[in-house]
XYZ file of C-alpha atoms in Angstrom:
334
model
C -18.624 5.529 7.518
C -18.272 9.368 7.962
C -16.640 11.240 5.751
C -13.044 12.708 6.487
C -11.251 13.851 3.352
C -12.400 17.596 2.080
C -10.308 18.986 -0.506
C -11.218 22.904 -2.018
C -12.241 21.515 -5.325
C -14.574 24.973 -5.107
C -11.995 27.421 -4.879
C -10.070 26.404 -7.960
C -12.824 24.989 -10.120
C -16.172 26.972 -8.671
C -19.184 25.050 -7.763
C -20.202 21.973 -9.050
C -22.247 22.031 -12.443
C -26.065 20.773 -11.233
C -25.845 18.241 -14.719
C -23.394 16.638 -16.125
C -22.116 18.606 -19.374
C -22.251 15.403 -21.558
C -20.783 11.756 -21.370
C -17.669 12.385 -22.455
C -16.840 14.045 -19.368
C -18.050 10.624 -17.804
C -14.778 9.587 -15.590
C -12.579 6.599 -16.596
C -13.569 4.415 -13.581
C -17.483 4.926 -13.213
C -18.932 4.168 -9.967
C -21.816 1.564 -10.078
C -23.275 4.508 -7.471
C -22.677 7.095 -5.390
C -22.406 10.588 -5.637
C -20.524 12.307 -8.987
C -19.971 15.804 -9.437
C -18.655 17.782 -12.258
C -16.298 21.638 -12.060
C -15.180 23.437 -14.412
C -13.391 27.163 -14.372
C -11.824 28.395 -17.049
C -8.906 25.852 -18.476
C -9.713 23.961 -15.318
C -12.462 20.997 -14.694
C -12.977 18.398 -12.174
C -14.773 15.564 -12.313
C -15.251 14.383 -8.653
C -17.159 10.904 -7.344
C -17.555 9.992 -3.706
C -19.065 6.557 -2.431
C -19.824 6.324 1.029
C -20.154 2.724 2.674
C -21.190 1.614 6.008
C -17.527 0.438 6.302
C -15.319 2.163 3.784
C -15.546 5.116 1.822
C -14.452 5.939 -1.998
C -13.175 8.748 -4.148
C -12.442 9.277 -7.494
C -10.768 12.487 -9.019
C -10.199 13.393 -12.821
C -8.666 16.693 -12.861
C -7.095 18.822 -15.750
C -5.561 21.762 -15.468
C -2.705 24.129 -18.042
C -0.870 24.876 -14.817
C 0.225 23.490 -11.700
C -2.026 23.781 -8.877
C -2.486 23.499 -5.075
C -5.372 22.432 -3.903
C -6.529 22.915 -0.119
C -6.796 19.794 1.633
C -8.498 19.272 5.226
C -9.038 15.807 7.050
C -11.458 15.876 9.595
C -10.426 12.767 11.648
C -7.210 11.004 11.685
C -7.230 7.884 8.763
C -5.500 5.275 7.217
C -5.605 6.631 3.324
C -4.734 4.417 -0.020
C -3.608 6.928 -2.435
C -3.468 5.876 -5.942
C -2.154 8.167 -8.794
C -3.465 6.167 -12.499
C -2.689 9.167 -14.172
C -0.400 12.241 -14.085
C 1.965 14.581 -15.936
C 4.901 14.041 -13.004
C 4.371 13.270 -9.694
C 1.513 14.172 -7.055
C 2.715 15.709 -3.856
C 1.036 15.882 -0.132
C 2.590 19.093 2.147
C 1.682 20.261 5.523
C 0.238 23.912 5.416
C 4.146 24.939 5.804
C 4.594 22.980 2.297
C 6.783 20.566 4.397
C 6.770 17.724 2.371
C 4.834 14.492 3.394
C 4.725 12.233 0.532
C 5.478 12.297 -3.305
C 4.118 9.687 -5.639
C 4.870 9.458 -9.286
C 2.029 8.472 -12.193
C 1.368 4.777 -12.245
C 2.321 4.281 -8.541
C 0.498 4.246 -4.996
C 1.084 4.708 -1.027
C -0.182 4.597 1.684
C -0.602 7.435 4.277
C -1.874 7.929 7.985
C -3.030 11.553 8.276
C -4.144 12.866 11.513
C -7.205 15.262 11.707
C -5.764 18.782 10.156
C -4.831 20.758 7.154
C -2.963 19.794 4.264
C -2.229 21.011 0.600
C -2.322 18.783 -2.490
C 0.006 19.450 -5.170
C -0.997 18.871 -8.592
C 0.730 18.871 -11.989
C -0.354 20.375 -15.152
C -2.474 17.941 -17.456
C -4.490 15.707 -16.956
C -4.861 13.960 -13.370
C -6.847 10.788 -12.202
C -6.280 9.740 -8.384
C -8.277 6.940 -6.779
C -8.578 7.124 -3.169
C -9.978 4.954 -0.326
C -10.207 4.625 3.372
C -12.056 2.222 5.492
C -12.510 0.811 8.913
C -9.242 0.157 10.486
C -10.540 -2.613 12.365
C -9.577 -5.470 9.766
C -6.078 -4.954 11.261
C -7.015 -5.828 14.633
C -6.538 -9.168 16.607
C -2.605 -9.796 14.968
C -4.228 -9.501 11.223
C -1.901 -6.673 10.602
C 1.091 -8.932 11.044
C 1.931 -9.783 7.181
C 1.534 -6.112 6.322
C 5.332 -4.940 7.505
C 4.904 -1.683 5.166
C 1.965 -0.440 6.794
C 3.275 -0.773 11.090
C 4.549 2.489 11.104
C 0.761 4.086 9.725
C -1.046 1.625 12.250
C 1.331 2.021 15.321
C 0.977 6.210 14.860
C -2.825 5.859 13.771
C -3.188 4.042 16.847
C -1.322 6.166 19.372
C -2.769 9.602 17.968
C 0.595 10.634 16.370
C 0.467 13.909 15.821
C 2.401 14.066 12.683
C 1.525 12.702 8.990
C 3.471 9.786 7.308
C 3.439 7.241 4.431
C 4.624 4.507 3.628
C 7.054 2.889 0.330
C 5.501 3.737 -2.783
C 4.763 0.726 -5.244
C 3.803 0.353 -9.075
C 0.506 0.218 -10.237
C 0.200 -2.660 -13.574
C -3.201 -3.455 -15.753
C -3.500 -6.053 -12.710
C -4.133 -3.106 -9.983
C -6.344 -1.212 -12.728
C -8.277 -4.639 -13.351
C -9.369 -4.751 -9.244
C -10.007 -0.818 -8.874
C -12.380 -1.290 -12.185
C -13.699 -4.198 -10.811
C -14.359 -2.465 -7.598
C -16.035 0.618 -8.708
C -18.186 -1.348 -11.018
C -19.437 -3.333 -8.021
C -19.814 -0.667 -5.586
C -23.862 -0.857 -4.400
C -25.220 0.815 -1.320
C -27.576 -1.314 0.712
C -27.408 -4.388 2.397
C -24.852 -5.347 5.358
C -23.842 -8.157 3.376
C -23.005 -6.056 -0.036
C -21.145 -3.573 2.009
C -19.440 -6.343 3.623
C -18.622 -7.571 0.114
C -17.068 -3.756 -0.766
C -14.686 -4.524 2.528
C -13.514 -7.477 1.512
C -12.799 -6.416 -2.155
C -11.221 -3.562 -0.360
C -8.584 -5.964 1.500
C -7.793 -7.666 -1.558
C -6.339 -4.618 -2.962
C -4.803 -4.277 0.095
C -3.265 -7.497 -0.212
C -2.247 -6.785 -3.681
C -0.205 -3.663 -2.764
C 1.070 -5.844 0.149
C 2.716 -8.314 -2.866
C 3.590 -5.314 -4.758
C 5.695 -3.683 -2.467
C 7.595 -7.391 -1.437
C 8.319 -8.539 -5.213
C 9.869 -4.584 -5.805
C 11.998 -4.249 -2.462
C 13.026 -8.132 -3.017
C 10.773 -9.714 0.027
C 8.978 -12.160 -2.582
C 9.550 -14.283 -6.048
C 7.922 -12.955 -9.319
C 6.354 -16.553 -9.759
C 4.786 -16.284 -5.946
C 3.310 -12.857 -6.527
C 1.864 -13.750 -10.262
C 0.264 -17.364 -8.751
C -1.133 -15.554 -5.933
C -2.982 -13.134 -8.586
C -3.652 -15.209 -10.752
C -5.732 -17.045 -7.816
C -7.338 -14.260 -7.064
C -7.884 -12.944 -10.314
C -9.718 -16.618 -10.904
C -11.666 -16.275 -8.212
C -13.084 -13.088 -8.998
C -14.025 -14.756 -12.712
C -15.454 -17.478 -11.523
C -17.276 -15.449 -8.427
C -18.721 -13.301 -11.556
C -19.623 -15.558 -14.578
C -20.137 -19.315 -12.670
C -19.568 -21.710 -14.891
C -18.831 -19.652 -17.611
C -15.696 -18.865 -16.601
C -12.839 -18.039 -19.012
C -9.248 -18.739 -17.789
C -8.321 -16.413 -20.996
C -8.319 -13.515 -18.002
C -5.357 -14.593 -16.688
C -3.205 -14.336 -19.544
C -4.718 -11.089 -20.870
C -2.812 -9.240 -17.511
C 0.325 -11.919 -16.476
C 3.111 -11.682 -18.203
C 3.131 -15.478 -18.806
C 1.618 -18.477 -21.752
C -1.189 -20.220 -20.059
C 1.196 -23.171 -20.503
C 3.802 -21.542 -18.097
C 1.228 -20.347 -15.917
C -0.758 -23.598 -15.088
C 2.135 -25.419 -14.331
C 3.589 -22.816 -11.805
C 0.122 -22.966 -10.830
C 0.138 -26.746 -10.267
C 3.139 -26.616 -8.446
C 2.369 -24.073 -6.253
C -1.811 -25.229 -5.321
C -1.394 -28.563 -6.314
C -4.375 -28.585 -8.903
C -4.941 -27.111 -12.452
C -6.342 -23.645 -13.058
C -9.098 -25.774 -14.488
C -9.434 -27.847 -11.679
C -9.080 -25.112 -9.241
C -11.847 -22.810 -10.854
C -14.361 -25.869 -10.509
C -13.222 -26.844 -7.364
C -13.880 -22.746 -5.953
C -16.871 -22.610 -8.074
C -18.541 -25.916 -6.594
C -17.372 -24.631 -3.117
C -19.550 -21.742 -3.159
C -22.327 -23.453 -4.587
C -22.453 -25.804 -1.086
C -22.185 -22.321 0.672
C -25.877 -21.733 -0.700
C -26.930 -24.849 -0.455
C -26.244 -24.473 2.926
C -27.961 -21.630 3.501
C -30.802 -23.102 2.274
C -30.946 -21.697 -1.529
C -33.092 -24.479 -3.818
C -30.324 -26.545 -5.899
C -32.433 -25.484 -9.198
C -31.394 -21.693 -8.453
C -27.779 -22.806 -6.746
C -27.608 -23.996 -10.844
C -29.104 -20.578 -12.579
C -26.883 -18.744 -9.689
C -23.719 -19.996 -11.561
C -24.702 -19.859 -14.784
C -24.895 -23.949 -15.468
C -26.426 -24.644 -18.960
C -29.197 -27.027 -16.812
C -29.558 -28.443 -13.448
C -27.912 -32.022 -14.694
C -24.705 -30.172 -15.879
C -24.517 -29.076 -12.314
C -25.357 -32.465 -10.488
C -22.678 -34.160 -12.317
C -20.210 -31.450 -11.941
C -21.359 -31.251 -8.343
C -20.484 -35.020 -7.889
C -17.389 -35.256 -9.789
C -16.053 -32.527 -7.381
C -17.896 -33.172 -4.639
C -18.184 -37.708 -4.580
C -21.790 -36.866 -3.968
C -25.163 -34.916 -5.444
C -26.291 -31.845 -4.415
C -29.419 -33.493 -2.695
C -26.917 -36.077 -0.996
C -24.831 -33.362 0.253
C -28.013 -31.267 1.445
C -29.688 -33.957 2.838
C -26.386 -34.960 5.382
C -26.382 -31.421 5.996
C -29.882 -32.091 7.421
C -28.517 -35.634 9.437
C -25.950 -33.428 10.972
């Protein structure tokens, strides 16, 4: 994906340094890779990382400053943007080159924003300043996907009729549980294969989603227990996607605001299994997605982190009412 966000980071901080000074200028949220680039003027410094996917692309800023400042800001081609402000003194504003306002979003809070191709100016405060900032192929909303994203119609109805002027959408509150997925995210990020990059789409629409459930439970369109099961699905997922069998349910309570006793039984009552269950159940799924594929059941096992091959047969069949070879071999019948 091409590049479209170009903000003057030269102008107010000079070029970038050709080595980092040190790690403790090393950002909060480290990309896995990617580009990362490090200013500093006077009082002023910027720490600046850009990741650029077939299908989305990623930046990171960590800015501090003794004085407000107002940055230059140019988008080359009209975009869908996620803005994300973890960290700030007061609020971060967007202005047309008039200073006509466009959006203002507070510390701890997010929006979204369709910007057509133009100048802008970028307000900062004094302090310290960490903004996390994506954009990626607008095509996931296509074919009536967009329909259980009300917040964002008025950014995809002007992105796709070339509005000519800027807009956002309702800001929402960013929680450990939004933190968690960005971290998650940049830790992940991995240029390379279609299927990886695929992956850093995907991971993208889950936050998507998550701002989706953020902005319902604040302006009253959902239940707190609905939003918290749904993350604490997803959150499970993610565990289970990352440490197989070795998952730790412990995750979930670390970010909800709930006893794992409370939790599991909204859980139950809401998926109609166990967060135990449920983790097994998802884990043994995607182990039949590489058996299918053709991946030997010996490294389906040491994919997912089983102590042996015969802890994962028998948790295989428990789940499953059948071994791994039974269920590869009426793949094979089929």
């Amino acid at each position: 994906m091409r590049k479209s966000l170009h903000i003057a980071f030269d102008q107010a901080f000079g070029p970038a340094a050709e080595n980092m000074p040190g790690k403790s200028w090393f950002p909060k949220f480290r990309f896995k890779q990617g580009v990362l680039r490090y200013r500093k003027n006077a009082s002023v410094s910027c720490v600046e990382q850009e990741f650029k996917g077939r299908l989305a692309y990623l930046h990171y800023y960590e800015i501090l400053s003794t004085s407000a400042m107002r940055l230059q800001m140019h988008v080359s081609r009209k975009e869908i943007y996620a803005l994300y402000v973890l960290q700030a003194e007061s609020a971060i504003g967007l202005s047309d080159v008039s200073s006509a306002q466009i959006v203002s979003v507070n510390s701890r809070r997010a929006a979204y924003l369709y910007a057509p191709a133009g100048d802008y100016l970028l307000h900062l405060p004094a302090g310290k300043t960490r903004l996390f900032v994506f954009y990626f192929d607008i095509g996931v909303f296509d074919d009536g996907a967009d329909k259980d994203f009300d917040f964002l119609q008025p950014l995809l109805q002007a992105y796709k009729a070339d509005g000519p002027l800027a807009r956002a959408s309702l800001d929402f509150a960013l929680g450990p549980i939004s933190s968690l997925y960005i971290r998650e995210l940049c830790q992940s990020l991995k240029q390379g294969s279609l299927d990886h990059q695929i992956s850093i789409l995907e991971q993208l629409k889950e936050i998507v989603k998550l701002s989706k459930r953020k902005v319902d439970i604040q302006y009253g369109a959902q239940k707190d227990y609905i939003y918290y099961t749904d993350i604490a699905k997803d959150l499970l997922e993610m565990e289970v996607r990352k440490t197989g069998a070795k998952f730790c349910t412990n995750v979930l309570t670390d970010v909800l605001p709930y006893t794992m006793q409370s939790l599991n039984r909204l859980f139950k009552a809401r998926f109609g299994k166990s967060i135990r269950q449920y983790a097994v159940s998802y884990l043994i799924g995607l182990s039949q997605n590489m058996i299918r594929s053709g991946v030997p059941i010996w490294k389906v096992s040491l994919q997912f982190s089983f102590n042996d091959v015969r802890s994962f047969r028998r948790t295989f069949f428990k789940i499953s009412g059948k071994s791994p070879q039974q269920f590869r071999n009426d793949l094979s019948g089929s």
